[in-house]
PDB file of C-alpha atoms and ligand atoms in Angstrom:
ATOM      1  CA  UNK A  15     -18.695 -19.862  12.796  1.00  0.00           C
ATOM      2  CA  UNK A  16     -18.737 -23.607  12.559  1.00  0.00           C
ATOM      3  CA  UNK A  17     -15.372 -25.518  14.217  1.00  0.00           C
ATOM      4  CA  UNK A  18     -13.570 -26.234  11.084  1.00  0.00           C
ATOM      5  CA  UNK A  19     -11.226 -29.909  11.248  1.00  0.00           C
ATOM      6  CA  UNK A  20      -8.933 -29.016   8.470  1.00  0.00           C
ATOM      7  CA  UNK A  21      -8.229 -25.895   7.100  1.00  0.00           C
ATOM      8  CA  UNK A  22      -6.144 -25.510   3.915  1.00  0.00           C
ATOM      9  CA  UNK A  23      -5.038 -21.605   3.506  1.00  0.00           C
ATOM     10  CA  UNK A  24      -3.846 -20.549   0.050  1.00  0.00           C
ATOM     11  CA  UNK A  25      -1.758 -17.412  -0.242  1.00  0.00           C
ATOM     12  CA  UNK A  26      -0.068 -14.921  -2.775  1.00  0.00           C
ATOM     13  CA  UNK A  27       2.125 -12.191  -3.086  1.00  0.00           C
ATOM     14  CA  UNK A  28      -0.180  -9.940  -1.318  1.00  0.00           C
ATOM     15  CA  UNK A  29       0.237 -11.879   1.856  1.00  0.00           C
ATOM     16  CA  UNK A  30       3.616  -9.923   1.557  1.00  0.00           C
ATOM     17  CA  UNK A  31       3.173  -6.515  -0.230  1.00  0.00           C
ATOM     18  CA  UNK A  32       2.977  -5.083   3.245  1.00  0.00           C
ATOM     19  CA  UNK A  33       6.439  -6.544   4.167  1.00  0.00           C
ATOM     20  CA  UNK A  34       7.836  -4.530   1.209  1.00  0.00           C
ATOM     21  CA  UNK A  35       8.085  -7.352  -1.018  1.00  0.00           C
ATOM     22  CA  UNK A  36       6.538  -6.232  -4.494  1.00  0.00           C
ATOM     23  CA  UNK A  37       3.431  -8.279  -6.117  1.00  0.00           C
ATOM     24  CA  UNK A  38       3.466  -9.252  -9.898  1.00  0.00           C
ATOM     25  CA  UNK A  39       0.508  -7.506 -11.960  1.00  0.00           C
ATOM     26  CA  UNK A  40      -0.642  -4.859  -9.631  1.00  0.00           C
ATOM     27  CA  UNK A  41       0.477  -1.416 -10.457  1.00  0.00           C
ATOM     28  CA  UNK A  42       4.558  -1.316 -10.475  1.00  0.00           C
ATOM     29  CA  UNK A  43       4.256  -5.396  -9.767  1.00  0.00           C
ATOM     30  CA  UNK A  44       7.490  -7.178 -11.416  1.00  0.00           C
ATOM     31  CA  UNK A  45       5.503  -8.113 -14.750  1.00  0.00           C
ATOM     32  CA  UNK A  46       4.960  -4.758 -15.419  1.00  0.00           C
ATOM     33  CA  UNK A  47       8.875  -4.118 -15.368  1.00  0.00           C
ATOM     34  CA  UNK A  48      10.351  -7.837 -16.455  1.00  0.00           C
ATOM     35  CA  UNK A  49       9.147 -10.006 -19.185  1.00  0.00           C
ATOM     36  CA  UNK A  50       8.270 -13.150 -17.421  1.00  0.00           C
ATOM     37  CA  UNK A  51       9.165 -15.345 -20.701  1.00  0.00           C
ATOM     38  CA  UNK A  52      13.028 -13.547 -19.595  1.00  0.00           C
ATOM     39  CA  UNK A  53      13.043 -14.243 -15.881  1.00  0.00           C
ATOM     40  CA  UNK A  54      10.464 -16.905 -15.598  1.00  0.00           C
ATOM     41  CA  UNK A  55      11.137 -19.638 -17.783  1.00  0.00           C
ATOM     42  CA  UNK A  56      13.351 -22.505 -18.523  1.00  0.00           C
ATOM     43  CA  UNK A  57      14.020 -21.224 -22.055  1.00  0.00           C
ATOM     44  CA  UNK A  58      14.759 -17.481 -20.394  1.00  0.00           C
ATOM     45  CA  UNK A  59      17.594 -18.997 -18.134  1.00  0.00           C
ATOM     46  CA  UNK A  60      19.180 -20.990 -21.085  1.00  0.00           C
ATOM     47  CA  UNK A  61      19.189 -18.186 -23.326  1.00  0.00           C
ATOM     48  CA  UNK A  62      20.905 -15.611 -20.593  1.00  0.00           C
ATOM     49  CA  UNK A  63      21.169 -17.130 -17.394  1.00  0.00           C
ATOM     50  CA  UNK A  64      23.335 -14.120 -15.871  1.00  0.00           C
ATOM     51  CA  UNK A  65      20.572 -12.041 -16.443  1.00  0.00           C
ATOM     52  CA  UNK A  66      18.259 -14.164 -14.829  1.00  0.00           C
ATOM     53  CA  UNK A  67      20.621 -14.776 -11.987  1.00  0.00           C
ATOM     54  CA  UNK A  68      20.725 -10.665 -11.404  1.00  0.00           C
ATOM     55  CA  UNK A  69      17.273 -10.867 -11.238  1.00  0.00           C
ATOM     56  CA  UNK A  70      16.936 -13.271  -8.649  1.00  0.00           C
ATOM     57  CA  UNK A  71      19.748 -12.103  -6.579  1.00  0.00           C
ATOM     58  CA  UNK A  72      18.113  -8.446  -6.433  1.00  0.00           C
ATOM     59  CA  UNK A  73      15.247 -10.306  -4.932  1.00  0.00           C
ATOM     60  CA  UNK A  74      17.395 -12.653  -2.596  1.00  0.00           C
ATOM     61  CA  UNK A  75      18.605  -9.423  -1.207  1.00  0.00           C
ATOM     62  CA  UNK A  76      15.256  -7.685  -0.424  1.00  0.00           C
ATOM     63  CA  UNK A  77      13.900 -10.823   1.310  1.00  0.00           C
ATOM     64  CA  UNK A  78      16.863 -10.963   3.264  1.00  0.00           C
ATOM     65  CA  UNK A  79      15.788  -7.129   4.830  1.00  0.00           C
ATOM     66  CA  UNK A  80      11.772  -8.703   5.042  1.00  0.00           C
ATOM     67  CA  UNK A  81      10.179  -8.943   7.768  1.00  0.00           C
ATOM     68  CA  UNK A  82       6.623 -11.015   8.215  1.00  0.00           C
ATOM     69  CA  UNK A  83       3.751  -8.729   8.618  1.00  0.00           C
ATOM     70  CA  UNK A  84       0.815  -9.292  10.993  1.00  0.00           C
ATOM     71  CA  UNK A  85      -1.318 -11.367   8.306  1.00  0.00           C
ATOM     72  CA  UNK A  86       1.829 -14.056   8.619  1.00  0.00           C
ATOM     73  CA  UNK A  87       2.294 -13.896  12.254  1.00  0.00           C
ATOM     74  CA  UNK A  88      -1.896 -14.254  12.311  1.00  0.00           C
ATOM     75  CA  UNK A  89      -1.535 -17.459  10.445  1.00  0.00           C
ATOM     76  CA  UNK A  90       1.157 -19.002  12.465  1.00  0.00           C
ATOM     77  CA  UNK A  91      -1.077 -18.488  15.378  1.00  0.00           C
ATOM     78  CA  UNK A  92      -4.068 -20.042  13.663  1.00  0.00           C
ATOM     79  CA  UNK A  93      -1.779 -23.628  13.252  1.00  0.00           C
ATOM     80  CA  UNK A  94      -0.299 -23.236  16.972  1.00  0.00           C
ATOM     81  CA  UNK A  95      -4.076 -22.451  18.764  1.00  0.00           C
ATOM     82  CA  UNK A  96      -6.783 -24.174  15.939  1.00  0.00           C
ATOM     83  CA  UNK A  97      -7.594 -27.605  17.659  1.00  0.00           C
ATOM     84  CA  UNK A  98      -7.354 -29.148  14.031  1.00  0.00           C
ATOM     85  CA  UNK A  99      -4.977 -29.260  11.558  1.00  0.00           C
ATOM     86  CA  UNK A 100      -4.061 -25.922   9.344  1.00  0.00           C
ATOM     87  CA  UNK A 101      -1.472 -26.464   6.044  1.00  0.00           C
ATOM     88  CA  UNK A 102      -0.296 -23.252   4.364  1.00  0.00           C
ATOM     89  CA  UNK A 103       0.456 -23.235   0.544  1.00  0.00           C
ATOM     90  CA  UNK A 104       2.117 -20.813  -0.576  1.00  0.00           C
ATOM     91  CA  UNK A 105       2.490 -19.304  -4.176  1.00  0.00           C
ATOM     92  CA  UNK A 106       5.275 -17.437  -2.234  1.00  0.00           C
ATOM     93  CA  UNK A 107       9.157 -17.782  -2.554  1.00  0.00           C
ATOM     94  CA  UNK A 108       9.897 -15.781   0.023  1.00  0.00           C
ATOM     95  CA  UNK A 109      10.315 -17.290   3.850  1.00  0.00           C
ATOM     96  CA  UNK A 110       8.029 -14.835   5.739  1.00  0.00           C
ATOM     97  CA  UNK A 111       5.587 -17.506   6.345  1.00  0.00           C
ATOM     98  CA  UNK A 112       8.316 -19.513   8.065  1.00  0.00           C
ATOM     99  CA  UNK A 113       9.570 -16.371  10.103  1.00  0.00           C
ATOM    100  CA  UNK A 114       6.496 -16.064  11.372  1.00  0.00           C
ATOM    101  CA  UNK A 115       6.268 -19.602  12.941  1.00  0.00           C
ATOM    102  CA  UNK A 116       4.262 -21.514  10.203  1.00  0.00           C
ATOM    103  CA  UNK A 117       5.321 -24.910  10.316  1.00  0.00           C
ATOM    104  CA  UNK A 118       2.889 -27.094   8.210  1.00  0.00           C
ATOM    105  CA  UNK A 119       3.690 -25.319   5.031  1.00  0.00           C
ATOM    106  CA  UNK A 120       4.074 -26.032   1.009  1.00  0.00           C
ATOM    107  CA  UNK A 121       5.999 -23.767  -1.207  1.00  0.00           C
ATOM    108  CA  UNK A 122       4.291 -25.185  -4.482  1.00  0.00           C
ATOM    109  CA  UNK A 123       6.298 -22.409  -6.604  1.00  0.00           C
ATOM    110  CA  UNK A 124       9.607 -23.384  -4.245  1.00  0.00           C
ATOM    111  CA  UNK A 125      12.057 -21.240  -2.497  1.00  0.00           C
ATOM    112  CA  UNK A 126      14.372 -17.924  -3.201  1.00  0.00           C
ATOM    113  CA  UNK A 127      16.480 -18.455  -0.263  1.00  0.00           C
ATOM    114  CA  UNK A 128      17.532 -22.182  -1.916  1.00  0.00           C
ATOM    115  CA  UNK A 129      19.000 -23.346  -5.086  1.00  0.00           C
ATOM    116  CA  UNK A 130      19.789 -26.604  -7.065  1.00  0.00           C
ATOM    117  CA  UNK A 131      22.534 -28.141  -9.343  1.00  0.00           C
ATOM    118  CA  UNK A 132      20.940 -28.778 -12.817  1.00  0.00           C
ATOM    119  CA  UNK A 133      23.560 -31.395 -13.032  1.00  0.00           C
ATOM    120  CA  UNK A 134      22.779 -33.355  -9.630  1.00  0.00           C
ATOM    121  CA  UNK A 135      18.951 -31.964  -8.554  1.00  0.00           C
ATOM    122  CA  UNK A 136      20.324 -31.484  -5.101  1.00  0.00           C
ATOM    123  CA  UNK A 137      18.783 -28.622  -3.240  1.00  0.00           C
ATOM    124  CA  UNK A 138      20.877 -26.527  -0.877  1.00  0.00           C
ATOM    125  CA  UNK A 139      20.111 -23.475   1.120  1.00  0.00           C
ATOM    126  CA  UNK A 140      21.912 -20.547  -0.371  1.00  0.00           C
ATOM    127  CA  UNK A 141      21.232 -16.903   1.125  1.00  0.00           C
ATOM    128  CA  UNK A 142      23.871 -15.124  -0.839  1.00  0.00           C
ATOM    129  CA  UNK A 143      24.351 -14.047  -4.895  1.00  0.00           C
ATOM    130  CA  UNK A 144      24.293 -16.881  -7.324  1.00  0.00           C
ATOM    131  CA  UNK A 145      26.489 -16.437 -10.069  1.00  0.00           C
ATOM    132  CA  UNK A 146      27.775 -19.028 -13.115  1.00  0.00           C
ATOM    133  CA  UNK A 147      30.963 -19.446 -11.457  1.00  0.00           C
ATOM    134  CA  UNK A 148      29.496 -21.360  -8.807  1.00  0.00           C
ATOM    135  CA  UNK A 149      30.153 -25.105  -8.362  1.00  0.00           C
ATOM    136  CA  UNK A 150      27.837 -27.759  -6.714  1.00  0.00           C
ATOM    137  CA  UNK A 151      29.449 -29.079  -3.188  1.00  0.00           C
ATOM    138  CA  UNK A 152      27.351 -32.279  -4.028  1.00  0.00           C
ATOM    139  CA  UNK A 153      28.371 -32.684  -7.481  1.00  0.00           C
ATOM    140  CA  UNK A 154      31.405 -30.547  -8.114  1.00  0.00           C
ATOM    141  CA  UNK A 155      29.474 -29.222 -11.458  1.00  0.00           C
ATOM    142  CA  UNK A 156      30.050 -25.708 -12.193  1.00  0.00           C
ATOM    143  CA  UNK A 157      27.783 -23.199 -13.716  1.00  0.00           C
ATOM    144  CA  UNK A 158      24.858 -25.885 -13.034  1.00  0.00           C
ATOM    145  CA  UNK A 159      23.203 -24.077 -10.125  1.00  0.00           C
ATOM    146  CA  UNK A 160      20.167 -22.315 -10.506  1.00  0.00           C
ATOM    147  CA  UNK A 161      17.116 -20.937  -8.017  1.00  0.00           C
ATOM    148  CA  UNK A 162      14.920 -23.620  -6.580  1.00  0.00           C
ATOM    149  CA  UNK A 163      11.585 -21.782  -8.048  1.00  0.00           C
ATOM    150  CA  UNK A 164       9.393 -22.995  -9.920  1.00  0.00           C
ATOM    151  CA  UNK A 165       9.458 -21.080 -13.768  1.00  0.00           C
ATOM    152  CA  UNK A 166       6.435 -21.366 -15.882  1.00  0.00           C
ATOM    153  CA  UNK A 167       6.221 -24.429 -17.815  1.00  0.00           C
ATOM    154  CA  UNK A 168       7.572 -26.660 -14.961  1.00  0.00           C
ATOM    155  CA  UNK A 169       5.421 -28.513 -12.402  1.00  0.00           C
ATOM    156  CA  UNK A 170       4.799 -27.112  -8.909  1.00  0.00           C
ATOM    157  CA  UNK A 171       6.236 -28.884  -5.902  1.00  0.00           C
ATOM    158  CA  UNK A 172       4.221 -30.927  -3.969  1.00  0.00           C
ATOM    159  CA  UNK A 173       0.871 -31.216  -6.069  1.00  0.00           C
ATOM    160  CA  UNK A 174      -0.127 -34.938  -5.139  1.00  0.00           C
ATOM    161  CA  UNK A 175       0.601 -33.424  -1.270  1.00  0.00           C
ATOM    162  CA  UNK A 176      -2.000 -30.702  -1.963  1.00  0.00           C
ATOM    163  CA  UNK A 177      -4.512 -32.336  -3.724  1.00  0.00           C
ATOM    164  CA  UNK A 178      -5.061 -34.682  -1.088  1.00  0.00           C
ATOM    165  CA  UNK A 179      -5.691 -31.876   1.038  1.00  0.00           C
ATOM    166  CA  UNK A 180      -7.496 -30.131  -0.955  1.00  0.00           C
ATOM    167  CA  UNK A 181     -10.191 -32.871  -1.344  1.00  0.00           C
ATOM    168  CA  UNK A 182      -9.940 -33.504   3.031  1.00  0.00           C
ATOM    169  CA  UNK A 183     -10.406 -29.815   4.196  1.00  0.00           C
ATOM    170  CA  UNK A 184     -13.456 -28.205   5.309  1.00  0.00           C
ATOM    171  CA  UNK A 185     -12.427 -24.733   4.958  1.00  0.00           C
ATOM    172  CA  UNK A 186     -10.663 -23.215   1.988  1.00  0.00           C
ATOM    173  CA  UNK A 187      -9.014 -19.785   2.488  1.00  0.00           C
ATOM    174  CA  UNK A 188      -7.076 -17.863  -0.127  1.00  0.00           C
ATOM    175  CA  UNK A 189      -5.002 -15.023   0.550  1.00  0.00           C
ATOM    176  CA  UNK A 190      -3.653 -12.185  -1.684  1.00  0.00           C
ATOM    177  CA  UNK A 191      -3.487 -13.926  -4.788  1.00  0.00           C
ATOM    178  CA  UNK A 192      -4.998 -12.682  -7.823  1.00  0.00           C
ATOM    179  CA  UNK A 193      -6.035 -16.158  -9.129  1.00  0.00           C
ATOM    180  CA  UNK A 194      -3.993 -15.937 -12.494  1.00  0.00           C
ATOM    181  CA  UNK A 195      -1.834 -18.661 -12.654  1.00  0.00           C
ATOM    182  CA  UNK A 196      -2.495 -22.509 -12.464  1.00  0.00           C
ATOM    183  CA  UNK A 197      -2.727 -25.038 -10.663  1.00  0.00           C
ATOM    184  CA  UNK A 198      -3.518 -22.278  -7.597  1.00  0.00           C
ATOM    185  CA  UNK A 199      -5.957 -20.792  -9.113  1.00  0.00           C
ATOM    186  CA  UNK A 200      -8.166 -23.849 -10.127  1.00  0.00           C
ATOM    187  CA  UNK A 201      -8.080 -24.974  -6.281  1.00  0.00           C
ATOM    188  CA  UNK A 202     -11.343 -23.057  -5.124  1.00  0.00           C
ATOM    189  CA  UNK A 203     -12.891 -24.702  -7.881  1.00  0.00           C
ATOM    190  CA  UNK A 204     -11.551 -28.032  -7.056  1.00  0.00           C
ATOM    191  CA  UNK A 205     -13.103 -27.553  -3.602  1.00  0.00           C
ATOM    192  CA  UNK A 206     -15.881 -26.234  -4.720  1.00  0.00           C
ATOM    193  CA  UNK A 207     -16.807 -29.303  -6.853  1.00  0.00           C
ATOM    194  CA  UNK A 208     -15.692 -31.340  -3.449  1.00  0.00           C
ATOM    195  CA  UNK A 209     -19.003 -29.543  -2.371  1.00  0.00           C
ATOM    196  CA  UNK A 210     -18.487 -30.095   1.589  1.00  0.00           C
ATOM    197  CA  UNK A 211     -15.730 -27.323   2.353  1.00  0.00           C
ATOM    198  CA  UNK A 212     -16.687 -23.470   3.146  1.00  0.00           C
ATOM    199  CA  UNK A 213     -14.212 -21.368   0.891  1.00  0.00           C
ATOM    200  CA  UNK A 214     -13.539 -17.747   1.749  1.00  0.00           C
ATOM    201  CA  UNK A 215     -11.595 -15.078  -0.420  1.00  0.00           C
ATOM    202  CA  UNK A 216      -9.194 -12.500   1.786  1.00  0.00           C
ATOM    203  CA  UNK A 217      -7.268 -10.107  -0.719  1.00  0.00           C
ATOM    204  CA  UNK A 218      -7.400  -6.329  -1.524  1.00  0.00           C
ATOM    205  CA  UNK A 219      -9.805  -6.332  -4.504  1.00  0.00           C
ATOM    206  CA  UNK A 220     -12.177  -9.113  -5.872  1.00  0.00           C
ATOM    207  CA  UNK A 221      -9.528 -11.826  -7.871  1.00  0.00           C
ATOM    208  CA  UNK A 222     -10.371 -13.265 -11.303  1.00  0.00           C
ATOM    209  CA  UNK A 223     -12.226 -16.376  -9.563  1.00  0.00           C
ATOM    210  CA  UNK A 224     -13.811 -14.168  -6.832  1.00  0.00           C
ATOM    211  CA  UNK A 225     -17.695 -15.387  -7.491  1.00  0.00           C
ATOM    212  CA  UNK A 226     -16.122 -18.914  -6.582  1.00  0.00           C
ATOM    213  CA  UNK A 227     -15.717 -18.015  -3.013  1.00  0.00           C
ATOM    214  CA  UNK A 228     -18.968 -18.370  -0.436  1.00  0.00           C
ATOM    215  CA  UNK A 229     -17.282 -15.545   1.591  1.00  0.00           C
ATOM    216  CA  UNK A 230     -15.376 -12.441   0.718  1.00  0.00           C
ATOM    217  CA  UNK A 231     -13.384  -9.933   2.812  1.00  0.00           C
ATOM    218  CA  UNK A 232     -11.730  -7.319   0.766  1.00  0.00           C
ATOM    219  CA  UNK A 233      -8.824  -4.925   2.400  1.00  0.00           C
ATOM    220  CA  UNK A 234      -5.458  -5.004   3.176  1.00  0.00           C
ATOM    221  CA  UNK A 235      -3.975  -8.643   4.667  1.00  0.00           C
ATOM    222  CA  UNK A 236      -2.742  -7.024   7.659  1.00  0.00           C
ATOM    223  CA  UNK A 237      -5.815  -6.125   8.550  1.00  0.00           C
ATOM    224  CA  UNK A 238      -8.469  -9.002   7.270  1.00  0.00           C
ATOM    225  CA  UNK A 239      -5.986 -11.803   8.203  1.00  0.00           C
ATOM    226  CA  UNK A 240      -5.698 -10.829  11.905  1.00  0.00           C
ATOM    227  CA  UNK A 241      -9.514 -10.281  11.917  1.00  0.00           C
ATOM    228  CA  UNK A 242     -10.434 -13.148  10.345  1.00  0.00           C
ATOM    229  CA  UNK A 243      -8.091 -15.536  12.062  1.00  0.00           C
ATOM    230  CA  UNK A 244      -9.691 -14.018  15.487  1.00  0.00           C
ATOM    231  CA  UNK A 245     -12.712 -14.483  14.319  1.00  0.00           C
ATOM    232  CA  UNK A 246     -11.846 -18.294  13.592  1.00  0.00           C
ATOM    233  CA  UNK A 247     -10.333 -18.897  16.976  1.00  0.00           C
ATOM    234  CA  UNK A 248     -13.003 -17.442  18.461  1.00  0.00           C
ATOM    235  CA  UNK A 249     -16.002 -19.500  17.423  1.00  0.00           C
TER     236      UNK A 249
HETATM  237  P1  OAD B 318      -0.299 -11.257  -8.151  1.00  0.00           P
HETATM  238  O1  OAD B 318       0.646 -10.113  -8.227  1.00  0.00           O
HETATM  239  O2  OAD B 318      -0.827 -11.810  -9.427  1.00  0.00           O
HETATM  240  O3  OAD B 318      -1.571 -10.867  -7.261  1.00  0.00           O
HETATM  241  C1  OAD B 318      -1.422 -10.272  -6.007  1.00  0.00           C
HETATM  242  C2  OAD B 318      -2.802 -10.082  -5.405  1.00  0.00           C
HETATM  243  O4  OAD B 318      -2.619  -9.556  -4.117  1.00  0.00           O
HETATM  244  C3  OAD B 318      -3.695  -9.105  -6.182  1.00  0.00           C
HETATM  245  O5  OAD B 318      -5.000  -9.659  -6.315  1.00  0.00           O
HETATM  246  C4  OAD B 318      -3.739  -7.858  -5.278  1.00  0.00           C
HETATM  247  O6  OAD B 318      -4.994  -7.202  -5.311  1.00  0.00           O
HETATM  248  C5  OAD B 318      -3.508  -8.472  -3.911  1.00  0.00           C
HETATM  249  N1  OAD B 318      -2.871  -7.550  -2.960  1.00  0.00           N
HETATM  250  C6  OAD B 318      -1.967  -6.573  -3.179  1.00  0.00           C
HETATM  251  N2  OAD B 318      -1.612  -5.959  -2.035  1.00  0.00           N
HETATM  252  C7  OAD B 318      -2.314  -6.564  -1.059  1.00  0.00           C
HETATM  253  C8  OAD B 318      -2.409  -6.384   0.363  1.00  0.00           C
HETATM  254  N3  OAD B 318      -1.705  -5.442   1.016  1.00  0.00           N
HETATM  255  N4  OAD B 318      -3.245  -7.181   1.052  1.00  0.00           N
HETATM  256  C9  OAD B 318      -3.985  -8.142   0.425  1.00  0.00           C
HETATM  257  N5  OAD B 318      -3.943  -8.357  -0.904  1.00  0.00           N
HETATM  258  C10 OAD B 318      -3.118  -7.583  -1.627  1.00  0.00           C
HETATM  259  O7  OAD B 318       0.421 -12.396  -7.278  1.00  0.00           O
HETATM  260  P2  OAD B 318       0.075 -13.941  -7.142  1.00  0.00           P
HETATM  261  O8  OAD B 318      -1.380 -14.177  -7.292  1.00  0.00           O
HETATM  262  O9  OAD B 318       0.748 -14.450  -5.926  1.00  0.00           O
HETATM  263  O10 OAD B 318       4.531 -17.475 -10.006  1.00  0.00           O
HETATM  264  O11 OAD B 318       0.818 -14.534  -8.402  1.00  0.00           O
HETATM  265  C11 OAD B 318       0.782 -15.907  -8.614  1.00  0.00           C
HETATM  266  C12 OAD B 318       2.053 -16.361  -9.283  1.00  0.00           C
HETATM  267  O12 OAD B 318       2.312 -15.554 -10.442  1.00  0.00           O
HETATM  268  C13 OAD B 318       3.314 -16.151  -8.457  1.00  0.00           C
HETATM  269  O13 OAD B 318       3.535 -17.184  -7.518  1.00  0.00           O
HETATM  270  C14 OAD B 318       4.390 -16.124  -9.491  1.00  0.00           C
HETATM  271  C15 OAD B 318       3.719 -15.210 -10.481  1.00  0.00           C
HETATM  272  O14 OAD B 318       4.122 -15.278 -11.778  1.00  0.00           O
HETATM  273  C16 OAD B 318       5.674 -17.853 -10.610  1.00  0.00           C
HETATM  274  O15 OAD B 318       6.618 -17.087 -10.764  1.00  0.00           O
HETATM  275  C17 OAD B 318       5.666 -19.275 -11.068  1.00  0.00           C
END
């Protein structure tokens, strides 16, 4: 395998099935028990943000339990021991990628284990429940605090950081995502239309963009990461 300069590694939720954390449209994913437009949205939080709090705090809890799987600790290796440079962007809000020892990372969709004041925008990091009787230590603003994630409708983090290096890498790699949800899932194509980086596909089944990738591996992350990472290092 060629010696790749920059590598820019997409992943998903099915980076972290294996850690116990659940996906979103596979069989008994969370959009097959929550309505997104509830949990997911702007207009869901305004309309009952104590439900949409519970929500998030059940899933605060579980990633508080998670542990990173091989597929994560596989990745942090790849940015400590690949001669060039190696950014991770996740879909994730979970912190397994971190855990594992990723440094250069993006969470474009943002971060469970933080939130921010509505009134203020200032970002904290907050492991415990979040309820509406909380007040901003920045702002003093009760009832104003809400997950940092990104709900649909609002802008990912970070795009004009991505894009950039998007259009530098030479190798393209996304990871357990099912390629449903935009911006992520127009990247290969970006690349693609780049037309100097190799772009390879690592999930369980073939995703919605699949025929986009040059490369496919299909089987669980725990196994195809390690292997492929290996692979990688070893050229
Ligand atoms: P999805 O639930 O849509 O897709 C998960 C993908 O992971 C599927 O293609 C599965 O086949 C695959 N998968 C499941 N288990 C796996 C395993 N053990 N190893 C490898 N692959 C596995 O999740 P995402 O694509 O991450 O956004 O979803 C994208 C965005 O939609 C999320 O970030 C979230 C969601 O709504 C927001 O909430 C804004």
């Amino acid at each position: 395998m060629a010696r790749h300069q920059r590598i820019v590694i997409l992943t998903g939720a099915g980076i972290s099935a294996e850690s116990g954390l659940g996906t979103f449209r596979d069989k008994d994913g969370l959009w097959t028990k929550y309505d997104l437009e509830e949990v997911a949205t702007p207009q869901g939080f305004a309309r009952n943000p104590a439900f949409v709090h519970e929500f998030y705090n059940a899933r605060r809890r579980n990633l508080l339990e998670a542990r990173p799987n091989p597929a994560h600790h596989a990745l942090a290796r790849l940015e400590r021991e690949h001669p060039g440079r190696v950014l991770v962007v996740t879909q994730n809000v979970d912190d397994l990628h971190e855990k594992a020892g990723s440094r250069n990372l993006i969470h474009m969709h943002g971060e469970l284990a933080k939130v921010r004041c509505a009134a203020c925008e200032s970002v904290r990091v907050w492991r415990e429940d979040l309820s509406l009787e909380h007040v901003c230590a920045e702002c003093s603003t009760k009832g104003r605090l809400r997950p940092h994630v990104v709900w649909f409708g609002e802008m990912p983090f970070a795009m004009s950081k991505i894009e950039l290096a998007l259009a530098a890498c030479d190798l393209f790699v996304s990871i357990g995502t099912s390629g449903n949800v935009y911006p992520a899932a127009g990247f290969v194509q970006q690349v693609r239309e780049g037309g100097r980086a190799h772009t390879v596909e690592l999930n369980l089944e073939p995703s919605e963009g699949h025929t986009l990738f040059h490369e496919q591996v299909y089987g669980p992350a725990s196994e195809v990461v390690p292997a492929y990472v290996e692979r990688l290092l070893g050229a």
